[in-house]
Amino acid sequence: MTAAPGHAPKISALSMTQSIGKMMPLLLVPILVVLGFLSIGSTSSWLTLTVSGLAMGMMIFIMASGLTLVFGLMDVINFGHGAFISVGAYVGISALLALEGWTGAPSLVLNVAAVLAAVVAAMCVTGLLGWGFERVIVRPVYGAHLKQILVTVGGLIVIEQLIQVVWGPDEIFLTRPEMLKGAVTFAGAAIEKYRLLAVVFGLALFVAMRLVLKRTKIGLIVRAGVQNGEMVEALGYRLKLVFIGVFVAGSALAGLGGVMWGLYQEVITAGMGEEMMILVFIVVIIGGLGSVEGAFIGALLVGLLQNYVAFLEPKLALISNIALMTAILMWRPQGMMPVVKAK
Amino acid sequence: MSDPILELSGVHTDIAQYHILQGVDLVVPRGGVTMLLGRNGVGKTTTLRTIIGHWQAKSGSLRFNGTHITAMPTPARARLGIGFVPEDMGIFSDLTVEENMVLAAASGPLEQARLEWIFSAFPPLRTFWKSEAGNLSGGQKQMLSIARVMAEERQLYLIDEPTKGLAPAIVSTMAGALRDLKTRGASILLVEQNFAVAKALGDTAAVMDDGRIVWAGTMAELAGDAALQERLMGLSMEAH
Ligand SMILES: Nc1ncnc2c1ncn2[C@@H]1O[C@H](COP(=O)(O)OP(=O)(O)O)[C@@H](O)[C@H]1O
Ligand SMILES: [Mg+2]
């Protein structure tokens, strides 16, 4: 009982071209960074913009990661995701304002403790909100895309209005905790501390997420579910429960992204999540629906491009990202790292 | 004969607006291989998908080990001990062979002895253990799909056309593995178009036409009657 000798696959040759194909999107980030350098000219401006772009990319990734998995697992289009970003920002920033004693003190420990407390509060509230949103709004419209768009947009509007009821209609300005203010100078470029922190934090989160997806059974179930949910269920796993877990985690991450984005902009509005959703959707689409790695690379590209173009030709910043999406979809209609669907 | 492991009575299944299964009555005895036969498009795959719960029966009843499973969701049916190998194999292409197998052993870690048994039936799986399943050849993917259902003990195995499109040497590998599974006392409901394989493995047989079971009996009876085959399946399957 052995396989026919002639039947061995040319696995080395195959994986060679395949891995180059898979690596291609990874190369786009350094290529864009180099192109940025060439067109900006000044090293210090380029360095500042690159760090800003990476920081922005990390935050967009954090907001997008849950959305891409939610789509991949259950084919659910959730326009309400932006509401979690706004709510997260409001809850987190309220916590920070309440902890003024800690944020105002020139102590790194107290400052970080305050930010952590704000993040935990934001993630708990948005996670819970996500759980309710899935039950009440998303569950009745499984499998019906048009209805999903309508009801989730409805949910978004309602939550935005509720934010205005609770926190008032005006934007809220804030200042970062003492030790996260200011910049460090490196190679003649002033780089804001907060942006560096956002890059490091976003990277750590991406690595942690990848570890969970690659090394844990629940991660395996999620990855398998994105490819073939039916088969995952036939093996005995309750995919719907897994989906709810992912939805809640994704909502909490959107809340985290909201806090980080609020601290980055130093102002929050009820509509901030909705505004971010344009970039978030671009990232999810160019990454390949359901692909966390794709969303990560897509987010870095979008963040970098946004910052470079805003410097070079401010009016073209948003258009540049739509152009990026068009170009990538012409190259790979399924996105950069499409998930191999079963059917 | 002891009570059957699976019993379908009067099962109707719709796919979208189409009425596909039109009152399926099927008894799968405990132990041994039951062949589900019939021409293309008569509803064999739909029957298996209705048993695992990917399609919901519109009416009729399904009883597994005496339990009514008609309204049960798929994961619950699987956890009762029904294993399923779909016609399209259902491989997780982005996962490695190992990860596919780890997932298949849903109730606990893979047992080493079982794994050795699987490797002896399908040596390429050992070779490509750490490779992405999407990179395997068609035959190897089919091996993996069978290996997954073998990853833990099931009460009933539903296997849909495991030799479809395979080279003859791989067909005999598959048949050998299934025979091995059978000698361990498994209950198997097998859809198979290769009549030689069906004849070699089957104990009992049920033939479908137009969404119904039109004949049921022993495999030997069917295999020995070319006219019956001709009438039931529209072609002399001895040609295979
Ligand atoms: N997803 C589907 N949508 C519509 N019709 C389907 C679908 N799947 C199967 N059918 C139809 O149901 C009938 C039975 O199909 P199937 O159970 O796959 O047959 P078999 O496995 O015996 O070849 C066929 O007429 C087929 O066209
Ligand atoms: Mg079929």
XYZ file of C-alpha atoms and ligand atoms in Angstrom:
611
model
C 0.000 0.000 0.000
C 2.160 2.809 -1.206
C 1.558 5.682 -3.536
C 2.519 5.168 -7.142
C 6.100 6.326 -7.656
C 5.092 8.672 -10.461
C 2.628 10.338 -8.171
C 4.951 12.259 -5.876
C 4.189 15.971 -6.295
C 6.823 18.453 -7.306
C 6.470 19.983 -3.943
C 9.772 21.793 -3.818
C 9.258 23.510 -7.146
C 5.698 24.324 -6.271
C 6.388 25.803 -2.885
C 9.267 27.804 -4.351
C 7.085 29.802 -6.744
C 4.295 29.834 -4.231
C 6.405 31.231 -1.449
C 7.743 33.943 -3.747
C 4.160 34.752 -4.631
C 3.296 34.893 -0.966
C 6.319 37.030 -0.150
C 5.523 39.633 -2.790
C 3.104 41.667 -0.661
C 5.673 41.734 2.150
C 8.091 43.413 -0.233
C 5.634 46.187 -0.976
C 6.230 47.821 2.407
C 9.996 48.334 1.979
C 9.415 49.303 -1.652
C 6.988 52.003 -0.565
C 9.388 53.204 2.126
C 12.171 53.513 -0.459
C 9.883 55.290 -2.916
C 8.924 57.652 -0.112
C 12.560 58.366 0.557
C 13.274 59.081 -3.093
C 10.358 61.446 -3.536
C 10.660 63.287 -0.228
C 14.364 63.989 -0.458
C 14.964 65.151 3.104
C 16.044 62.326 5.385
C 14.635 63.866 8.534
C 11.196 64.552 7.053
C 11.159 61.080 5.571
C 12.017 59.509 8.919
C 9.314 61.470 10.735
C 6.731 60.604 8.121
C 7.727 56.946 8.049
C 7.294 56.570 11.791
C 3.956 58.395 11.618
C 2.872 56.177 8.766
C 3.844 53.010 10.585
C 2.106 54.197 13.760
C -1.034 55.017 11.848
C -0.804 51.676 10.044
C -0.570 49.793 13.323
C -3.667 51.521 14.659
C -5.617 50.849 11.483
C -4.504 47.227 11.667
C -5.771 46.935 15.230
C -9.131 48.295 14.111
C -9.243 46.088 11.005
C -8.073 42.746 12.394
C -11.376 41.782 13.952
C -13.382 42.922 10.968
C -11.479 40.790 8.494
C -11.937 37.639 10.605
C -15.622 38.368 11.136
C -16.044 38.600 7.400
C -13.918 35.534 6.721
C -15.699 33.318 9.224
C -19.337 34.128 8.641
C -19.432 36.314 5.555
C -20.760 39.124 7.711
C -20.308 42.682 6.503
C -20.333 44.855 9.603
C -20.509 48.579 8.992
C -21.200 49.028 12.677
C -17.569 48.266 13.455
C -16.778 51.991 13.375
C -19.079 52.527 16.350
C -16.815 50.346 18.511
C -13.882 52.578 17.584
C -15.733 55.698 18.728
C -17.144 54.138 21.882
C -13.711 52.767 22.773
C -12.196 56.213 22.352
C -14.860 57.889 24.506
C -14.688 55.331 27.293
C -10.895 55.267 27.269
C -10.492 59.013 27.157
C -13.089 59.461 29.915
C -11.081 57.067 32.041
C -7.914 59.024 31.321
C -9.614 62.304 32.206
C -10.827 60.757 35.461
C -7.301 59.592 36.215
C -5.859 63.086 35.804
C -3.751 62.612 38.915
C -1.941 59.755 37.212
C -1.703 61.191 33.716
C -0.485 64.567 34.938
C 2.256 63.158 37.155
C 5.734 63.011 35.611
C 5.948 59.323 36.357
C 6.172 56.768 33.604
C 4.699 54.067 35.834
C 1.631 56.116 36.730
C 1.182 57.284 33.128
C 1.349 53.767 31.741
C -0.950 52.504 34.486
C -3.482 55.160 33.521
C -3.296 54.252 29.840
C -3.618 50.556 30.646
C -6.641 51.219 32.836
C -8.192 53.264 30.040
C -7.486 50.521 27.509
C -8.955 47.804 29.719
C -12.072 49.871 30.360
C -12.490 50.624 26.657
C -11.981 47.011 25.618
C -14.403 45.683 28.231
C -17.126 48.094 27.196
C -16.657 47.597 23.453
C -16.318 43.827 23.866
C -19.616 43.747 25.711
C -21.159 46.098 23.188
C -19.940 43.814 20.408
C -21.538 40.830 22.107
C -24.887 42.623 22.263
C -24.501 43.933 18.712
C -23.911 40.417 17.376
C -26.920 39.009 19.205
C -29.396 41.746 18.467
C -28.333 43.188 15.129
C -26.129 40.741 13.241
C -27.561 37.335 14.132
C -30.981 37.845 12.550
C -29.395 38.700 9.199
C -26.832 35.927 8.680
C -26.364 35.176 5.025
C -28.159 38.288 3.761
C -25.606 40.889 2.744
C -27.951 43.692 1.801
C -29.800 43.436 5.100
C -26.481 43.280 6.926
C -25.386 46.537 5.386
C -28.674 48.236 6.208
C -28.999 47.088 9.817
C -25.344 47.524 10.723
C -25.330 51.048 9.291
C -28.462 51.626 11.348
C -26.687 50.314 14.445
C -23.743 52.612 13.733
C -25.968 55.676 13.539
C -27.820 54.789 16.731
C -24.605 54.262 18.688
C -23.109 57.514 17.389
C -26.216 59.349 18.525
C -26.035 57.665 21.914
C -22.441 58.849 22.280
C -23.646 62.392 21.725
C -26.383 61.900 24.298
C -23.927 60.646 26.909
C -20.892 62.821 26.188
C -22.441 65.806 24.454
C -22.291 66.824 20.805
C -18.907 68.591 20.829
C -15.525 67.080 20.192
C -13.389 66.455 23.268
C -9.796 67.653 23.270
C -7.217 65.921 25.382
C -3.528 65.910 26.121
C -1.389 62.823 26.354
C 0.035 61.684 29.691
C 3.129 63.637 30.728
C 5.757 61.101 29.805
C 4.216 60.366 26.418
C 4.393 64.002 25.370
C 7.176 65.401 23.291
C 9.566 63.868 20.855
C 12.926 62.245 20.649
C 15.432 63.469 18.112
C 17.050 60.884 15.908
C 19.210 61.607 12.876
C 17.980 65.169 12.865
C 14.347 64.104 12.826
C 11.917 64.807 15.636
C 9.914 61.675 16.294
C 7.010 61.837 18.698
C 7.395 59.390 21.573
C 3.791 58.369 21.342
C 4.185 57.299 17.729
C 7.161 55.120 18.560
C 5.170 53.572 21.363
C 2.241 52.926 19.025
C 4.542 51.184 16.529
C 6.077 48.956 19.193
C 2.721 48.160 20.738
C 1.054 47.435 17.391
C 3.885 45.151 16.365
C 3.705 43.271 19.654
C -0.024 42.844 19.248
C 0.376 41.548 15.703
C 2.968 39.014 16.837
C 0.742 37.901 19.711
C -2.235 37.549 17.409
C -0.234 35.485 14.953
C 0.931 33.236 17.761
C -2.628 32.647 18.881
C -3.736 31.941 15.312
C -0.826 29.626 14.529
C -0.136 27.885 17.795
C -3.404 27.392 19.632
C -6.269 25.093 18.841
C -8.753 27.941 18.885
C -6.493 29.756 16.410
C -6.457 26.685 14.188
C -10.242 26.515 14.329
C -10.507 30.176 13.322
C -8.108 29.781 10.404
C -9.802 26.592 9.259
C -13.215 28.212 9.695
C -12.288 31.077 7.406
C -11.454 28.525 4.703
C -14.270 26.032 5.168
C -16.700 26.584 7.986
C -18.852 23.608 7.041
C -15.967 21.207 7.446
C -15.026 22.694 10.806
C -18.550 22.002 12.008
C -18.460 18.479 10.587
C -15.431 17.870 12.808
C -17.527 18.758 15.833
C -16.589 22.376 16.536
C -19.320 24.894 17.219
C -18.323 27.507 14.697
C -21.065 29.898 15.774
C -19.608 30.104 19.275
C -16.155 30.661 17.821
C -17.593 33.383 15.638
C -19.165 35.139 18.617
C -15.827 34.991 20.411
C -14.071 36.495 17.395
C -16.743 39.155 17.060
C -16.329 40.161 20.703
C -12.532 40.140 20.480
C -12.654 42.136 17.248
C -14.964 44.712 18.841
C -12.670 45.020 21.841
C -9.704 45.507 19.510
C -11.611 48.200 17.651
C -12.151 49.867 21.030
C -8.439 49.622 21.726
C -7.731 51.143 18.331
C -10.139 53.947 19.209
C -8.275 54.804 22.409
C -4.951 54.761 20.598
C -6.285 56.865 17.733
C -7.799 59.355 20.173
C -4.473 59.750 21.948
C -2.763 60.099 18.584
C -5.094 62.828 17.303
C -5.590 64.403 20.731
C -9.229 64.929 19.916
C -12.219 62.595 19.741
C -15.599 62.894 18.037
C -18.599 60.601 17.789
C -17.955 60.270 14.053
C -14.265 59.385 14.318
C -14.903 55.658 13.965
C -17.041 56.127 10.911
C -14.321 58.289 9.328
C -11.704 55.609 9.997
C -13.868 52.922 8.449
C -13.002 54.055 4.930
C -9.354 53.227 5.537
C -10.263 50.121 7.539
C -12.346 48.743 4.682
C -9.607 49.511 2.174
C -7.185 47.578 4.362
C -9.504 44.585 4.763
C -10.153 44.460 1.022
C -6.578 44.834 -0.192
C -5.319 42.432 2.467
C -7.683 39.726 1.295
C -10.916 39.118 3.187
C -10.256 36.946 6.220
C -6.478 37.356 6.180
C -4.912 38.874 9.297
C -1.449 39.010 7.717
C -2.892 40.665 4.636
C -4.665 43.257 6.782
C -1.409 43.962 8.605
C 0.537 44.623 5.426
C -2.362 46.522 3.922
C -2.581 48.732 7.002
C 1.122 49.573 6.879
C 0.848 50.443 3.186
C -2.180 52.643 3.774
C -0.632 54.384 6.781
C 2.648 55.070 4.991
C 1.065 56.193 1.755
C -1.346 58.477 3.594
C 1.518 60.218 5.393
C 3.876 60.485 2.433
C 1.206 61.838 0.123
C -0.187 64.216 2.743
C 3.292 65.734 2.892
C 3.934 65.808 -0.834
C 0.482 66.629 -2.178
C -2.001 67.095 0.707
C -5.083 67.147 -1.478
C -4.368 63.671 -2.810
C -4.027 61.855 0.525
C -7.323 59.966 0.542
C -7.392 59.505 -3.213
C -3.958 57.923 -3.012
C -5.329 55.126 -0.867
C -8.196 54.501 -3.217
C -5.673 54.407 -6.052
C -3.638 51.932 -4.014
C -6.691 49.739 -3.597
C -7.463 49.871 -7.302
C -3.895 48.984 -8.221
C -3.748 46.079 -5.801
C -7.087 44.705 -6.895
C -5.995 44.876 -10.526
C -2.918 42.885 -9.549
C -4.732 40.498 -7.209
C -8.515 40.694 -7.429
C -8.888 38.710 -4.195
C -6.501 40.958 -2.281
C -2.832 40.495 -1.490
C -3.112 37.390 0.657
C -6.397 35.764 -0.268
C -7.639 32.966 1.936
C -8.146 29.787 -0.074
C -11.863 29.220 0.189
C -13.169 25.711 -0.053
C -15.756 26.264 -2.755
C -28.841 -8.566 13.386
C -28.604 -5.921 16.113
C -30.428 -2.642 15.739
C -29.097 -0.441 12.947
C -26.672 2.377 13.672
C -28.488 4.769 11.370
C -32.035 4.857 10.121
C -33.564 7.392 7.751
C -37.283 7.284 7.181
C -39.202 9.372 4.719
C -36.492 12.022 4.514
C -37.187 14.981 2.239
C -34.537 17.637 1.635
C -34.793 20.825 -0.385
C -31.820 22.700 -1.788
C -32.977 26.255 -2.398
C -36.274 25.845 -4.249
C -35.443 22.351 -5.541
C -36.965 19.269 -3.962
C -33.966 16.922 -4.054
C -34.542 14.086 -1.594
C -38.065 12.785 -2.022
C -38.606 10.373 0.843
C -35.378 8.505 1.505
C -35.701 5.322 3.577
C -32.304 3.930 4.433
C -31.031 1.539 7.061
C -27.330 1.332 7.828
C -26.476 -1.787 9.849
C -24.000 -1.660 12.698
C -20.588 -2.876 11.560
C -19.535 -3.334 7.941
C -19.781 -1.279 4.784
C -23.049 -0.089 3.291
C -22.710 1.113 -0.279
C -24.858 4.008 -1.437
C -24.978 3.701 -5.211
C -26.708 5.266 -8.177
C -26.117 7.376 -11.234
C -24.793 10.943 -11.056
C -27.183 13.483 -9.683
C -29.607 11.096 -7.999
C -29.017 12.493 -4.494
C -26.219 10.452 -2.882
C -24.200 13.487 -1.785
C -27.364 15.234 -0.653
C -28.211 12.203 1.478
C -24.814 12.267 3.216
C -25.026 16.031 3.707
C -28.462 15.620 5.220
C -27.115 12.984 7.620
C -24.276 15.207 8.855
C -26.623 18.202 8.925
C -25.195 20.449 6.226
C -28.639 20.322 4.691
C -31.591 20.292 7.025
C -34.200 17.605 6.327
C -37.517 19.284 5.618
C -39.493 16.295 6.821
C -38.956 12.693 7.830
C -36.696 11.469 10.577
C -33.071 10.531 11.115
C -32.141 8.245 13.990
C -28.578 7.588 14.977
C -27.964 4.925 17.615
C -31.617 5.299 18.504
C -31.326 9.071 19.067
C -33.338 11.462 16.946
C -30.822 13.743 15.247
C -33.196 15.283 12.712
C -33.071 18.773 14.238
C -29.570 18.598 15.691
C -26.908 21.049 14.501
C -23.925 19.582 12.642
C -21.329 19.891 15.447
C -23.584 17.977 17.832
C -24.021 15.181 15.289
C -20.269 15.025 14.822
C -19.720 14.821 18.561
C -22.110 11.886 18.738
C -19.554 10.070 16.597
C -20.445 10.677 12.968
C -17.397 11.295 10.795
C -17.757 12.862 7.358
C -15.537 12.911 4.291
C -17.152 15.278 1.779
C -17.058 14.753 -1.968
C -14.814 17.813 -2.354
C -12.550 16.492 0.449
C -12.895 19.667 2.539
C -9.146 20.048 3.045
C -7.975 23.168 4.885
C -5.457 24.205 2.232
C -3.755 26.978 4.193
C -3.116 24.662 7.113
C -0.386 22.049 7.235
C -1.106 18.334 7.043
C -0.350 18.181 10.756
C -2.755 21.009 11.570
C -5.481 19.331 9.519
C -4.964 16.165 11.539
C -4.825 17.965 14.889
C -8.176 19.589 14.148
C -9.641 16.268 13.067
C -8.965 14.785 16.502
C -11.553 17.041 18.076
C -11.944 15.254 21.377
C -8.315 15.084 22.375
C -4.720 14.943 21.212
C -3.835 12.591 18.362
C -2.823 9.173 19.648
C 0.606 8.062 18.502
C -0.460 4.489 17.755
C -3.353 5.713 15.632
C -1.046 8.081 13.805
C 1.343 5.243 13.018
C -1.569 3.269 11.613
C -2.552 6.229 9.437
C 1.022 6.725 8.249
C 1.280 3.060 7.323
C -1.880 3.382 5.238
C -0.808 6.700 3.682
C 3.005 7.056 3.745
C 3.057 10.407 1.896
C 1.321 12.055 4.843
C 4.365 11.351 7.000
C 6.634 12.810 4.342
C 4.585 15.975 3.959
C 3.530 16.262 7.612
C 4.733 19.840 7.933
C 3.719 20.964 4.413
C 0.736 23.087 3.579
C -2.119 20.818 2.595
C -2.849 23.024 -0.415
C 0.483 21.953 -1.913
C -0.382 18.255 -1.909
C -1.318 16.397 -5.093
C -4.953 15.433 -5.640
C -4.363 11.868 -4.492
C -2.552 13.005 -1.383
C -5.347 15.421 -0.522
C -7.771 12.530 -0.768
C -5.508 10.513 1.533
C -5.548 13.369 4.004
C -9.314 13.625 3.862
C -9.628 9.930 4.746
C -6.844 10.207 7.317
C -8.732 12.992 9.044
C -11.772 10.845 9.561
C -9.468 8.112 10.860
C -7.876 10.524 13.353
C -10.183 9.329 16.058
C -12.617 6.523 16.562
C -16.047 7.299 15.078
C -19.270 5.389 15.430
C -20.188 5.896 11.799
C -18.143 6.978 8.801
C -19.808 8.831 5.921
C -17.463 8.805 2.958
C -18.354 10.393 -0.372
C -16.534 9.116 -3.471
C -13.053 8.631 -2.021
C -11.592 7.352 -5.301
C -13.010 9.994 -7.618
C -10.485 11.101 -10.216
C -7.608 9.120 -8.760
C -4.942 7.095 -10.566
C -5.408 3.316 -10.243
C -2.499 2.884 -7.820
C -3.995 5.457 -5.456
C -7.418 3.871 -5.808
C -6.004 0.654 -4.409
C -4.316 2.572 -1.578
C -7.694 4.061 -0.676
C -9.489 0.750 -0.937
C -6.839 -0.840 1.289
C -7.260 1.829 3.948
C -11.031 1.483 3.897
C -10.777 -2.277 4.145
C -8.480 -1.812 7.115
C -11.009 0.479 8.750
C -13.709 -2.104 8.109
C -11.755 -4.946 9.674
C -11.490 -2.861 12.831
C -15.238 -3.146 13.121
C -16.249 0.271 11.811
C -19.684 1.090 10.391
C -19.255 2.836 7.059
C -21.706 4.411 4.646
C -19.786 4.709 1.413
C -20.650 6.391 -1.876
C -18.485 4.909 -4.602
C -18.744 4.992 -8.383
C -15.949 2.502 -8.950
C -17.921 -0.714 -9.031
C -14.895 -2.946 -8.505
C -14.142 -1.134 -5.280
C -17.808 -1.204 -4.278
C -17.950 -4.924 -4.896
C -14.781 -5.579 -2.937
C -15.749 -3.507 0.104
C -19.531 -3.526 0.311
C -21.535 -5.798 2.557
C -24.916 -4.270 1.910
C -26.016 -1.827 -0.762
C -28.709 0.726 -1.378
C -29.325 2.169 -4.826
C -30.798 5.622 -5.334
C -32.703 7.111 -8.202
C -34.388 10.475 -8.376
C -34.088 11.293 -4.692
C -35.270 7.911 -3.398
C -33.816 4.552 -2.465
C -35.072 2.219 -5.186
C -33.336 -0.984 -4.187
C -31.688 -2.359 -1.060
C -30.044 -5.717 -0.448
C -26.696 -7.368 -0.141
C -23.775 -6.252 -2.256
C -23.201 -9.818 -3.409
C -26.735 -9.992 -4.768
C -26.299 -6.774 -6.720
C -22.819 -7.650 -7.938
C -23.997 -11.003 -9.226
C -26.880 -9.638 -11.271
C -25.814 -7.634 -14.297
C -29.395 -7.128 -15.447
C -30.317 -5.646 -12.073
C -27.362 -3.274 -12.263
C -28.340 -2.286 -15.758
C -31.890 -1.554 -14.651
C -30.912 0.320 -11.462
C -27.920 2.245 -12.590
C -28.462 2.503 -16.281
C -25.156 0.981 -17.297
C -23.350 -2.236 -16.809
C -20.872 -1.314 -14.160
C -18.800 -4.404 -14.894
C -17.205 -2.178 -17.499
C -15.135 -0.563 -14.759
N -26.083 23.369 -4.179
C -27.027 22.912 -5.031
N -27.903 23.746 -5.599
C -28.856 23.295 -6.455
N -28.979 22.009 -6.796
C -28.125 21.122 -6.264
C -27.106 21.522 -5.360
N -26.424 20.431 -4.987
C -26.981 19.394 -5.650
N -28.004 19.807 -6.408
C -28.849 18.954 -7.256
O -29.333 17.894 -6.477
C -29.363 16.701 -7.207
C -28.633 15.632 -6.432
O -27.277 15.972 -6.346
P -26.230 15.097 -5.561
O -26.800 14.736 -4.243
O -24.953 15.841 -5.564
O -26.140 13.805 -6.459
P -25.077 12.642 -6.487
O -24.157 12.800 -5.332
O -25.890 11.399 -6.436
O -24.346 12.751 -7.782
C -28.749 17.010 -8.547
O -29.789 17.168 -9.486
C -28.038 18.303 -8.355
O -28.064 19.079 -9.521
Mg -22.127 13.192 -5.303
